[in-house]
Protein backbone atom coordinates (compact mmCIF):
# COMPACT_ATOMS: atom_id res chain seq x y z
CA UNK A 1 0.00 0.00 0.00
CA UNK A 2 1.07 3.57 -0.62
CA UNK A 3 0.36 6.20 2.03
CA UNK A 4 0.24 9.80 0.90
CA UNK A 5 -0.16 13.10 2.76
CA UNK A 6 -0.93 16.27 0.78
CA UNK A 7 -0.47 19.63 2.51
CA UNK A 8 -1.36 18.30 5.94
CA UNK A 9 -1.32 20.68 8.91
CA UNK A 10 -2.14 19.98 12.56
CA UNK A 11 -2.83 22.49 15.29
CA UNK A 12 -2.99 21.88 19.04
CA UNK A 13 -5.33 24.58 20.36
CA UNK A 14 -3.93 27.52 18.39
CA UNK A 15 -0.35 26.29 18.11
CA UNK A 16 0.74 24.71 14.81
CA UNK A 17 2.52 21.37 15.37
CA UNK A 18 3.10 20.48 11.70
CA UNK A 19 2.41 22.56 8.63
CA UNK A 20 1.89 21.71 4.96
CA UNK A 21 3.34 18.22 5.18
CA UNK A 22 3.42 16.37 1.85
CA UNK A 23 4.99 12.96 1.46
CA UNK A 24 4.59 9.51 -0.01
CA UNK A 25 5.38 6.37 1.99
CA UNK A 26 6.05 3.40 -0.27
CA UNK A 27 6.00 -0.32 0.45
CA UNK A 28 8.97 -2.37 1.54
CA UNK A 29 11.19 0.38 2.90
CA UNK A 30 12.74 1.30 6.22
CA UNK A 31 12.03 5.03 6.54
CA UNK A 32 13.61 6.96 9.40
CA UNK A 33 12.15 10.21 10.73
CA UNK A 34 14.64 12.61 12.28
CA UNK A 35 14.64 16.15 13.66
CA UNK A 36 15.03 18.06 16.91
CA UNK A 37 12.66 17.69 19.85
CA UNK A 38 9.45 19.55 19.04
CA UNK A 39 10.08 19.40 15.27
CA UNK A 40 6.83 17.48 14.65
CA UNK A 41 8.01 13.86 14.27
CA UNK A 42 5.59 12.43 16.77
CA UNK A 43 2.65 14.40 15.39
CA UNK A 44 3.54 13.17 11.89
CA UNK A 45 3.50 9.48 12.85
CA UNK A 46 0.28 9.92 14.82
CA UNK A 47 -1.32 11.45 11.71
CA UNK A 48 -0.26 8.40 9.67
CA UNK A 49 -1.88 6.02 12.17
CA UNK A 50 -5.05 8.12 12.21
CA UNK A 51 -4.63 8.99 15.90
CA UNK A 52 -5.03 12.70 15.22
CA UNK A 53 -8.58 13.00 14.01
CA UNK A 54 -8.64 16.66 13.10
CA UNK A 55 -6.21 17.48 10.30
CA UNK A 56 -6.19 20.03 7.52
CA UNK A 57 -5.22 18.66 4.10
CA UNK A 58 -5.60 15.22 2.55
CA UNK A 59 -4.57 11.73 3.56
CA UNK A 60 -4.77 9.07 0.84
CA UNK A 61 -4.10 5.33 0.97
CA UNK A 62 -3.64 3.75 -2.45
CA UNK A 63 -4.98 6.97 -4.00
CA UNK A 64 -8.21 6.84 -2.00
CA UNK A 65 -9.06 9.32 0.76
CA UNK A 66 -8.89 7.77 4.24
CA UNK A 67 -12.29 7.13 5.80
CA UNK A 68 -13.79 9.77 8.03
CA UNK A 69 -16.60 9.38 10.55
CA UNK A 70 -19.93 11.21 10.46
CA UNK A 71 -18.30 14.31 11.95
CA UNK A 72 -15.66 14.34 9.22
CA UNK A 73 -12.89 13.18 11.57
CA UNK A 74 -10.25 10.68 10.51
CA UNK A 75 -10.44 7.14 11.86
CA UNK A 76 -7.66 4.91 13.17
CA UNK A 77 -6.06 2.87 10.40
CA UNK A 78 -6.04 -0.80 11.37
CA UNK A 79 -3.44 -1.91 8.79
CA UNK A 80 -0.83 0.24 10.52
CA UNK A 81 0.90 -1.11 13.62
CA UNK A 82 1.88 1.58 16.12
CA UNK A 83 4.38 0.94 18.90
CA UNK A 84 4.47 3.64 21.56
CA UNK A 85 7.74 5.11 22.71
CA UNK A 86 7.47 3.58 26.18
CA UNK A 87 6.27 -0.04 26.36
CA UNK A 88 4.65 0.79 29.73
CA UNK A 89 2.12 2.83 27.76
CA UNK A 90 0.87 -0.22 25.93
CA UNK A 91 1.53 -3.25 28.14
CA UNK A 92 -1.41 -3.37 30.49
CA UNK A 93 -2.31 -7.07 30.76
CA UNK A 94 -1.22 -9.41 33.57
CA UNK A 95 0.73 -11.84 31.35
CA UNK A 96 2.62 -11.72 28.07
CA UNK A 97 0.18 -14.27 26.65
CA UNK A 98 -2.82 -12.06 27.42
CA UNK A 99 -0.98 -9.12 25.92
CA UNK A 100 -0.40 -10.98 22.66
CA UNK A 101 -3.96 -12.27 22.34
CA UNK A 102 -5.72 -9.04 23.33
CA UNK A 103 -6.13 -7.46 19.88
CA UNK A 104 -6.73 -10.73 17.97
CA UNK A 105 -9.47 -11.70 20.46
CA UNK A 106 -11.14 -8.33 20.00
CA UNK A 107 -11.12 -9.03 16.27
CA UNK A 108 -12.79 -12.37 16.92
CA UNK A 109 -9.89 -14.55 15.77
CA UNK A 110 -10.18 -18.30 16.39
CA UNK A 111 -7.84 -20.03 18.87
CA UNK A 112 -6.16 -21.68 15.90
CA UNK A 113 -5.44 -18.36 14.17
CA UNK A 114 -4.17 -16.89 17.44
CA UNK A 115 -1.82 -19.83 18.13
CA UNK A 116 -0.47 -19.65 14.58
CA UNK A 117 0.24 -15.94 14.89
CA UNK A 118 1.93 -16.44 18.28
CA UNK A 119 4.22 -19.10 16.82
CA UNK A 120 5.13 -16.76 13.96
CA UNK A 121 5.70 -13.70 16.05
CA UNK A 122 7.74 -15.06 18.98
CA UNK A 123 10.74 -16.24 16.91
CA UNK A 124 10.57 -13.08 14.80
CA UNK A 125 11.33 -11.13 17.94
CA UNK A 126 13.76 -13.63 19.41
CA UNK A 127 11.37 -14.61 22.22
CA UNK A 128 10.82 -18.13 23.59
CA UNK A 129 7.45 -19.62 24.60
CA UNK A 130 8.44 -19.67 28.27
CA UNK A 131 7.97 -15.91 28.32
CA UNK A 132 4.18 -16.30 27.79
CA UNK A 133 3.08 -16.81 31.42
CA UNK A 134 5.32 -14.02 32.78
CA UNK A 135 4.00 -10.64 33.86
CA UNK A 136 5.25 -7.73 31.76
CA UNK A 137 6.74 -6.07 34.88
CA UNK A 138 9.03 -9.10 35.37
CA UNK A 139 10.73 -8.51 32.02
CA UNK A 140 13.91 -6.61 31.19
CA UNK A 141 13.65 -3.33 29.25
CA UNK A 142 14.64 -5.06 26.01
CA UNK A 143 12.13 -7.89 26.53
CA UNK A 144 9.33 -5.40 27.27
CA UNK A 145 9.99 -3.61 24.03
CA UNK A 146 10.06 -6.86 22.09
CA UNK A 147 6.77 -7.95 23.68
CA UNK A 148 5.20 -4.56 22.86
CA UNK A 149 6.31 -4.97 19.24
CA UNK A 150 5.22 -8.64 19.17
CA UNK A 151 1.73 -7.69 20.33
CA UNK A 152 1.50 -5.21 17.45
CA UNK A 153 2.91 -7.70 14.91
CA UNK A 154 0.26 -10.28 15.97
CA UNK A 155 -2.15 -8.39 13.69
CA UNK A 156 0.28 -8.68 10.76
CA UNK A 157 0.42 -4.96 9.89
CA UNK A 158 1.47 -3.72 6.45
CA UNK A 159 3.33 -0.82 7.99
CA UNK A 160 4.92 -0.62 11.43
CA UNK A 161 5.55 2.68 13.21
CA UNK A 162 8.13 2.59 16.00
CA UNK A 163 8.81 5.78 17.96
CA UNK A 164 12.32 5.75 19.49
CA UNK A 165 12.19 1.97 20.08
CA UNK A 166 15.71 1.77 21.45
CA UNK A 167 15.53 4.52 24.08
CA UNK A 168 17.01 3.25 27.33
CA UNK A 169 18.39 -0.01 25.91
CA UNK A 170 22.01 -1.09 26.31
CA UNK A 171 24.01 -1.27 23.04
CA UNK A 172 23.70 -5.07 22.73
CA UNK A 173 19.90 -5.16 23.22
CA UNK A 174 19.58 -2.16 20.93
CA UNK A 175 21.47 -3.78 18.07
CA UNK A 176 19.57 -7.05 18.57
CA UNK A 177 16.20 -5.28 18.40
CA UNK A 178 17.09 -3.27 15.30
CA UNK A 179 18.37 -6.37 13.53
CA UNK A 180 15.14 -8.23 14.33
CA UNK A 181 13.10 -5.32 12.98
CA UNK A 182 15.23 -5.18 9.84
CA UNK A 183 14.76 -8.91 9.29
CA UNK A 184 10.97 -8.60 9.58
CA UNK A 185 10.91 -5.61 7.25
CA UNK A 186 13.02 -7.31 4.57
CA UNK A 187 11.64 -10.85 4.79
CA UNK A 188 8.03 -9.76 4.74
CA UNK A 189 8.72 -6.81 2.42
CA UNK A 190 6.95 -4.51 4.86
CA UNK A 191 7.43 -0.85 5.69
CA UNK A 192 8.93 0.52 8.91
CA UNK A 193 8.69 4.12 10.01
CA UNK A 194 11.42 4.59 12.59
CA UNK A 195 11.52 7.77 14.68
CA UNK A 196 15.02 8.20 16.06
CA UNK A 197 17.64 10.57 17.39
CA UNK A 198 20.44 8.09 16.78
CA UNK A 199 22.08 9.06 13.52
CA UNK A 200 24.32 5.98 13.47
CA UNK A 201 21.24 3.71 13.54
CA UNK A 202 19.50 5.84 10.93
CA UNK A 203 22.54 5.56 8.64
CA UNK A 204 22.89 1.82 9.18
CA UNK A 205 19.30 0.62 8.84
CA UNK A 206 17.22 2.97 6.74
CA UNK A 207 16.52 3.12 3.02
CA UNK A 208 15.04 6.61 3.23
CA UNK A 209 15.13 9.51 5.67
CA UNK A 210 12.49 12.14 6.39
CA UNK A 211 13.78 15.29 8.06
CA UNK A 212 11.57 17.54 10.20
CA UNK A 213 12.47 21.06 11.25
CA UNK A 214 10.17 23.40 13.19
CA UNK A 215 6.97 21.65 12.07
CA UNK A 216 7.97 21.33 8.42
CA UNK A 217 8.97 18.25 6.49
CA UNK A 218 12.09 19.72 4.94
CA UNK A 219 13.51 16.66 3.16
CA UNK A 220 12.66 13.13 2.14
CA UNK A 221 15.59 11.46 0.48
CA UNK A 222 17.43 8.20 0.24
CA UNK A 223 19.84 7.48 3.03
CA UNK A 224 22.96 7.43 0.90
CA UNK A 225 22.24 10.84 -0.58
CA UNK A 226 21.67 12.31 2.88
CA UNK A 227 24.92 11.06 4.33
CA UNK A 228 26.97 11.88 1.23
CA UNK A 229 25.63 15.45 1.30
CA UNK A 230 26.94 16.07 4.79
P1 LIG B 1 8.72 15.77 18.15
O1 LIG B 1 8.11 14.40 18.14
O2 LIG B 1 9.58 16.03 16.96
O3 LIG B 1 9.42 16.08 19.44
P2 LIG B 1 5.98 16.75 18.39
O4 LIG B 1 5.21 16.30 17.21
O5 LIG B 1 5.81 16.01 19.66
O6 LIG B 1 7.53 16.84 18.00
O7 LIG B 1 5.63 18.27 18.68
C1 LIG B 1 5.47 19.27 17.66
C2 LIG B 1 4.98 20.55 18.32
O8 LIG B 1 3.66 20.36 18.83
C3 LIG B 1 5.82 21.01 19.51
O9 LIG B 1 5.84 22.41 19.49
C4 LIG B 1 5.06 20.48 20.70
O10 LIG B 1 5.31 21.29 21.83
C5 LIG B 1 3.63 20.60 20.23
N1 LIG B 1 2.75 19.57 20.83
C6 LIG B 1 2.91 18.23 20.72
N2 LIG B 1 1.93 17.57 21.36
C7 LIG B 1 1.11 18.51 21.89
C8 LIG B 1 -0.10 18.49 22.64
N3 LIG B 1 -0.69 17.34 22.99
N4 LIG B 1 -0.64 19.68 23.02
C9 LIG B 1 -0.07 20.85 22.65
N5 LIG B 1 1.05 20.94 21.93
C10 LIG B 1 1.64 19.80 21.55
P1 LIG C 1 -10.56 -18.51 26.55
O1 LIG C 1 -10.80 -17.35 25.65
O2 LIG C 1 -11.29 -19.75 26.14
O3 LIG C 1 -10.71 -18.20 28.01
P2 LIG C 1 -7.70 -18.33 26.91
O4 LIG C 1 -7.52 -16.95 26.46
O5 LIG C 1 -7.56 -18.61 28.36
O6 LIG C 1 -9.05 -18.95 26.32
O7 LIG C 1 -6.67 -19.26 26.11
C1 LIG C 1 -6.69 -19.37 24.73
C2 LIG C 1 -5.85 -20.59 24.35
O8 LIG C 1 -4.47 -20.38 24.70
C3 LIG C 1 -6.27 -21.83 25.10
O9 LIG C 1 -6.13 -22.93 24.20
C4 LIG C 1 -5.27 -21.92 26.26
O10 LIG C 1 -5.03 -23.25 26.63
C5 LIG C 1 -4.02 -21.33 25.65
N1 LIG C 1 -3.23 -20.62 26.71
C6 LIG C 1 -3.72 -19.93 27.77
N2 LIG C 1 -2.73 -19.40 28.54
C7 LIG C 1 -1.56 -19.77 27.92
C8 LIG C 1 -0.16 -19.54 28.19
N3 LIG C 1 0.25 -18.83 29.26
N4 LIG C 1 0.74 -20.04 27.33
C9 LIG C 1 0.36 -20.75 26.26
N5 LIG C 1 -0.94 -21.01 25.93
C10 LIG C 1 -1.88 -20.55 26.76
Tab-separated table of C-alpha atoms and ligand atoms in Angstrom:
chain	number	residue	atom	x	y	z
A	1	UNK	CA	0.000	0.000	0.000
A	2	UNK	CA	1.073	3.569	-0.618
A	3	UNK	CA	0.356	6.203	2.025
A	4	UNK	CA	0.245	9.803	0.897
A	5	UNK	CA	-0.156	13.102	2.760
A	6	UNK	CA	-0.934	16.268	0.780
A	7	UNK	CA	-0.465	19.626	2.508
A	8	UNK	CA	-1.364	18.300	5.944
A	9	UNK	CA	-1.316	20.682	8.913
A	10	UNK	CA	-2.138	19.975	12.560
A	11	UNK	CA	-2.834	22.492	15.292
A	12	UNK	CA	-2.994	21.879	19.041
A	13	UNK	CA	-5.333	24.576	20.363
A	14	UNK	CA	-3.926	27.516	18.394
A	15	UNK	CA	-0.354	26.289	18.109
A	16	UNK	CA	0.745	24.712	14.814
A	17	UNK	CA	2.517	21.370	15.371
A	18	UNK	CA	3.104	20.477	11.698
A	19	UNK	CA	2.412	22.562	8.632
A	20	UNK	CA	1.891	21.709	4.957
A	21	UNK	CA	3.340	18.220	5.176
A	22	UNK	CA	3.420	16.373	1.847
A	23	UNK	CA	4.992	12.963	1.457
A	24	UNK	CA	4.593	9.509	-0.009
A	25	UNK	CA	5.377	6.373	1.991
A	26	UNK	CA	6.052	3.401	-0.269
A	27	UNK	CA	5.998	-0.316	0.446
A	28	UNK	CA	8.969	-2.374	1.540
A	29	UNK	CA	11.193	0.379	2.896
A	30	UNK	CA	12.736	1.300	6.219
A	31	UNK	CA	12.035	5.031	6.540
A	32	UNK	CA	13.605	6.961	9.399
A	33	UNK	CA	12.152	10.210	10.734
A	34	UNK	CA	14.638	12.612	12.276
A	35	UNK	CA	14.635	16.153	13.659
A	36	UNK	CA	15.034	18.059	16.909
A	37	UNK	CA	12.662	17.692	19.851
A	38	UNK	CA	9.448	19.553	19.044
A	39	UNK	CA	10.077	19.404	15.274
A	40	UNK	CA	6.831	17.479	14.645
A	41	UNK	CA	8.007	13.860	14.273
A	42	UNK	CA	5.590	12.429	16.767
A	43	UNK	CA	2.649	14.404	15.392
A	44	UNK	CA	3.537	13.167	11.891
A	45	UNK	CA	3.497	9.476	12.847
A	46	UNK	CA	0.278	9.923	14.817
A	47	UNK	CA	-1.319	11.449	11.713
A	48	UNK	CA	-0.257	8.402	9.673
A	49	UNK	CA	-1.880	6.016	12.175
A	50	UNK	CA	-5.047	8.124	12.209
A	51	UNK	CA	-4.634	8.989	15.895
A	52	UNK	CA	-5.031	12.698	15.215
A	53	UNK	CA	-8.576	13.004	14.010
A	54	UNK	CA	-8.636	16.659	13.102
A	55	UNK	CA	-6.208	17.476	10.296
A	56	UNK	CA	-6.193	20.028	7.517
A	57	UNK	CA	-5.219	18.658	4.105
A	58	UNK	CA	-5.597	15.219	2.549
A	59	UNK	CA	-4.567	11.727	3.556
A	60	UNK	CA	-4.771	9.070	0.836
A	61	UNK	CA	-4.103	5.332	0.973
A	62	UNK	CA	-3.637	3.748	-2.455
A	63	UNK	CA	-4.979	6.969	-4.001
A	64	UNK	CA	-8.214	6.842	-1.997
A	65	UNK	CA	-9.062	9.323	0.761
A	66	UNK	CA	-8.887	7.772	4.239
A	67	UNK	CA	-12.290	7.129	5.803
A	68	UNK	CA	-13.791	9.768	8.027
A	69	UNK	CA	-16.597	9.383	10.547
A	70	UNK	CA	-19.931	11.207	10.463
A	71	UNK	CA	-18.302	14.312	11.952
A	72	UNK	CA	-15.657	14.340	9.218
A	73	UNK	CA	-12.895	13.184	11.568
A	74	UNK	CA	-10.248	10.683	10.512
A	75	UNK	CA	-10.437	7.144	11.856
A	76	UNK	CA	-7.660	4.910	13.170
A	77	UNK	CA	-6.060	2.869	10.397
A	78	UNK	CA	-6.039	-0.805	11.370
A	79	UNK	CA	-3.440	-1.913	8.793
A	80	UNK	CA	-0.829	0.244	10.516
A	81	UNK	CA	0.902	-1.112	13.623
A	82	UNK	CA	1.880	1.581	16.119
A	83	UNK	CA	4.377	0.936	18.896
A	84	UNK	CA	4.468	3.642	21.557
A	85	UNK	CA	7.740	5.105	22.706
A	86	UNK	CA	7.474	3.584	26.178
A	87	UNK	CA	6.267	-0.036	26.365
A	88	UNK	CA	4.650	0.795	29.732
A	89	UNK	CA	2.119	2.830	27.756
A	90	UNK	CA	0.872	-0.217	25.930
A	91	UNK	CA	1.531	-3.252	28.141
A	92	UNK	CA	-1.415	-3.370	30.494
A	93	UNK	CA	-2.312	-7.065	30.762
A	94	UNK	CA	-1.218	-9.414	33.569
A	95	UNK	CA	0.730	-11.838	31.346
A	96	UNK	CA	2.622	-11.720	28.073
A	97	UNK	CA	0.182	-14.266	26.652
A	98	UNK	CA	-2.815	-12.058	27.417
A	99	UNK	CA	-0.976	-9.116	25.925
A	100	UNK	CA	-0.400	-10.977	22.659
A	101	UNK	CA	-3.956	-12.275	22.343
A	102	UNK	CA	-5.718	-9.041	23.335
A	103	UNK	CA	-6.133	-7.461	19.881
A	104	UNK	CA	-6.733	-10.732	17.975
A	105	UNK	CA	-9.473	-11.703	20.463
A	106	UNK	CA	-11.136	-8.334	19.999
A	107	UNK	CA	-11.115	-9.027	16.272
A	108	UNK	CA	-12.791	-12.374	16.917
A	109	UNK	CA	-9.888	-14.551	15.766
A	110	UNK	CA	-10.179	-18.303	16.388
A	111	UNK	CA	-7.843	-20.027	18.869
A	112	UNK	CA	-6.162	-21.677	15.899
A	113	UNK	CA	-5.443	-18.360	14.165
A	114	UNK	CA	-4.171	-16.892	17.440
A	115	UNK	CA	-1.823	-19.828	18.126
A	116	UNK	CA	-0.467	-19.647	14.583
A	117	UNK	CA	0.239	-15.945	14.892
A	118	UNK	CA	1.929	-16.442	18.284
A	119	UNK	CA	4.220	-19.103	16.823
A	120	UNK	CA	5.132	-16.763	13.958
A	121	UNK	CA	5.696	-13.695	16.051
A	122	UNK	CA	7.743	-15.057	18.982
A	123	UNK	CA	10.737	-16.243	16.912
A	124	UNK	CA	10.569	-13.077	14.797
A	125	UNK	CA	11.335	-11.128	17.944
A	126	UNK	CA	13.759	-13.630	19.410
A	127	UNK	CA	11.369	-14.610	22.217
A	128	UNK	CA	10.820	-18.132	23.589
A	129	UNK	CA	7.451	-19.619	24.601
A	130	UNK	CA	8.437	-19.671	28.269
A	131	UNK	CA	7.967	-15.908	28.323
A	132	UNK	CA	4.180	-16.301	27.791
A	133	UNK	CA	3.085	-16.814	31.422
A	134	UNK	CA	5.323	-14.023	32.775
A	135	UNK	CA	3.999	-10.638	33.860
A	136	UNK	CA	5.249	-7.728	31.762
A	137	UNK	CA	6.743	-6.068	34.881
A	138	UNK	CA	9.026	-9.102	35.366
A	139	UNK	CA	10.735	-8.510	32.023
A	140	UNK	CA	13.905	-6.606	31.187
A	141	UNK	CA	13.654	-3.334	29.246
A	142	UNK	CA	14.643	-5.056	26.009
A	143	UNK	CA	12.127	-7.890	26.530
A	144	UNK	CA	9.333	-5.399	27.272
A	145	UNK	CA	9.989	-3.608	24.030
A	146	UNK	CA	10.061	-6.858	22.092
A	147	UNK	CA	6.767	-7.952	23.676
A	148	UNK	CA	5.201	-4.563	22.862
A	149	UNK	CA	6.307	-4.971	19.238
A	150	UNK	CA	5.224	-8.643	19.175
A	151	UNK	CA	1.727	-7.693	20.331
A	152	UNK	CA	1.495	-5.208	17.453
A	153	UNK	CA	2.907	-7.700	14.909
A	154	UNK	CA	0.261	-10.280	15.968
A	155	UNK	CA	-2.145	-8.391	13.687
A	156	UNK	CA	0.280	-8.683	10.765
A	157	UNK	CA	0.419	-4.965	9.894
A	158	UNK	CA	1.474	-3.724	6.451
A	159	UNK	CA	3.332	-0.824	7.995
A	160	UNK	CA	4.921	-0.619	11.432
A	161	UNK	CA	5.554	2.676	13.208
A	162	UNK	CA	8.125	2.592	16.001
A	163	UNK	CA	8.807	5.781	17.960
A	164	UNK	CA	12.322	5.747	19.489
A	165	UNK	CA	12.193	1.975	20.084
A	166	UNK	CA	15.708	1.766	21.451
A	167	UNK	CA	15.528	4.525	24.082
A	168	UNK	CA	17.006	3.254	27.332
A	169	UNK	CA	18.393	-0.008	25.914
A	170	UNK	CA	22.008	-1.088	26.314
A	171	UNK	CA	24.011	-1.266	23.037
A	172	UNK	CA	23.703	-5.066	22.726
A	173	UNK	CA	19.905	-5.156	23.218
A	174	UNK	CA	19.580	-2.160	20.935
A	175	UNK	CA	21.475	-3.778	18.069
A	176	UNK	CA	19.570	-7.051	18.574
A	177	UNK	CA	16.202	-5.278	18.397
A	178	UNK	CA	17.087	-3.267	15.302
A	179	UNK	CA	18.366	-6.371	13.532
A	180	UNK	CA	15.137	-8.228	14.327
A	181	UNK	CA	13.096	-5.321	12.981
A	182	UNK	CA	15.232	-5.178	9.840
A	183	UNK	CA	14.760	-8.911	9.286
A	184	UNK	CA	10.974	-8.604	9.584
A	185	UNK	CA	10.914	-5.607	7.247
A	186	UNK	CA	13.016	-7.306	4.572
A	187	UNK	CA	11.635	-10.846	4.793
A	188	UNK	CA	8.031	-9.764	4.736
A	189	UNK	CA	8.717	-6.813	2.420
A	190	UNK	CA	6.950	-4.508	4.864
A	191	UNK	CA	7.431	-0.846	5.690
A	192	UNK	CA	8.926	0.515	8.906
A	193	UNK	CA	8.690	4.120	10.012
A	194	UNK	CA	11.418	4.591	12.589
A	195	UNK	CA	11.519	7.769	14.682
A	196	UNK	CA	15.015	8.203	16.063
A	197	UNK	CA	17.644	10.575	17.393
A	198	UNK	CA	20.437	8.092	16.782
A	199	UNK	CA	22.084	9.057	13.522
A	200	UNK	CA	24.317	5.983	13.472
A	201	UNK	CA	21.238	3.707	13.543
A	202	UNK	CA	19.504	5.838	10.931
A	203	UNK	CA	22.541	5.557	8.639
A	204	UNK	CA	22.888	1.821	9.179
A	205	UNK	CA	19.299	0.618	8.840
A	206	UNK	CA	17.222	2.974	6.742
A	207	UNK	CA	16.518	3.119	3.021
A	208	UNK	CA	15.035	6.610	3.230
A	209	UNK	CA	15.129	9.511	5.671
A	210	UNK	CA	12.486	12.143	6.391
A	211	UNK	CA	13.780	15.293	8.065
A	212	UNK	CA	11.574	17.541	10.204
A	213	UNK	CA	12.470	21.064	11.249
A	214	UNK	CA	10.168	23.405	13.185
A	215	UNK	CA	6.974	21.649	12.072
A	216	UNK	CA	7.969	21.331	8.418
A	217	UNK	CA	8.974	18.246	6.487
A	218	UNK	CA	12.087	19.722	4.935
A	219	UNK	CA	13.505	16.658	3.161
A	220	UNK	CA	12.662	13.131	2.138
A	221	UNK	CA	15.591	11.457	0.478
A	222	UNK	CA	17.430	8.205	0.242
A	223	UNK	CA	19.844	7.478	3.032
A	224	UNK	CA	22.960	7.426	0.896
A	225	UNK	CA	22.239	10.842	-0.582
A	226	UNK	CA	21.667	12.307	2.883
A	227	UNK	CA	24.919	11.064	4.331
A	228	UNK	CA	26.972	11.878	1.232
A	229	UNK	CA	25.629	15.451	1.295
A	230	UNK	CA	26.943	16.070	4.795
B	1	LIG	P1	8.717	15.769	18.153
B	1	LIG	O1	8.113	14.399	18.139
B	1	LIG	O2	9.585	16.030	16.957
B	1	LIG	O3	9.425	16.075	19.436
B	1	LIG	P2	5.979	16.749	18.393
B	1	LIG	O4	5.212	16.299	17.208
B	1	LIG	O5	5.812	16.012	19.663
B	1	LIG	O6	7.528	16.838	18.004
B	1	LIG	O7	5.626	18.270	18.684
B	1	LIG	C1	5.470	19.272	17.657
B	1	LIG	C2	4.977	20.548	18.323
B	1	LIG	O8	3.663	20.363	18.831
B	1	LIG	C3	5.821	21.006	19.505
B	1	LIG	O9	5.844	22.411	19.488
B	1	LIG	C4	5.060	20.483	20.695
B	1	LIG	O10	5.309	21.287	21.829
B	1	LIG	C5	3.627	20.597	20.229
B	1	LIG	N1	2.754	19.566	20.831
B	1	LIG	C6	2.914	18.231	20.724
B	1	LIG	N2	1.929	17.567	21.361
B	1	LIG	C7	1.114	18.513	21.887
B	1	LIG	C8	-0.101	18.489	22.636
B	1	LIG	N3	-0.687	17.338	22.990
B	1	LIG	N4	-0.645	19.682	23.016
B	1	LIG	C9	-0.073	20.850	22.654
B	1	LIG	N5	1.050	20.939	21.926
B	1	LIG	C10	1.642	19.797	21.548
B	2	LIG	P1	-10.564	-18.513	26.555
B	2	LIG	O1	-10.796	-17.354	25.645
B	2	LIG	O2	-11.287	-19.750	26.136
B	2	LIG	O3	-10.714	-18.205	28.015
B	2	LIG	P2	-7.703	-18.334	26.911
B	2	LIG	O4	-7.517	-16.953	26.462
B	2	LIG	O5	-7.561	-18.609	28.357
B	2	LIG	O6	-9.046	-18.946	26.319
B	2	LIG	O7	-6.673	-19.257	26.113
B	2	LIG	C1	-6.693	-19.374	24.731
B	2	LIG	C2	-5.852	-20.589	24.347
B	2	LIG	O8	-4.472	-20.376	24.698
B	2	LIG	C3	-6.269	-21.834	25.102
B	2	LIG	O9	-6.134	-22.934	24.203
B	2	LIG	C4	-5.268	-21.922	26.256
B	2	LIG	O10	-5.028	-23.245	26.626
B	2	LIG	C5	-4.016	-21.326	25.655
B	2	LIG	N1	-3.233	-20.621	26.709
B	2	LIG	C6	-3.715	-19.929	27.768
B	2	LIG	N2	-2.728	-19.402	28.539
B	2	LIG	C7	-1.563	-19.766	27.917
B	2	LIG	C8	-0.161	-19.542	28.192
B	2	LIG	N3	0.253	-18.832	29.259
B	2	LIG	N4	0.743	-20.043	27.335
B	2	LIG	C9	0.361	-20.747	26.256
B	2	LIG	N5	-0.939	-21.009	25.931
B	2	LIG	C10	-1.884	-20.549	26.764
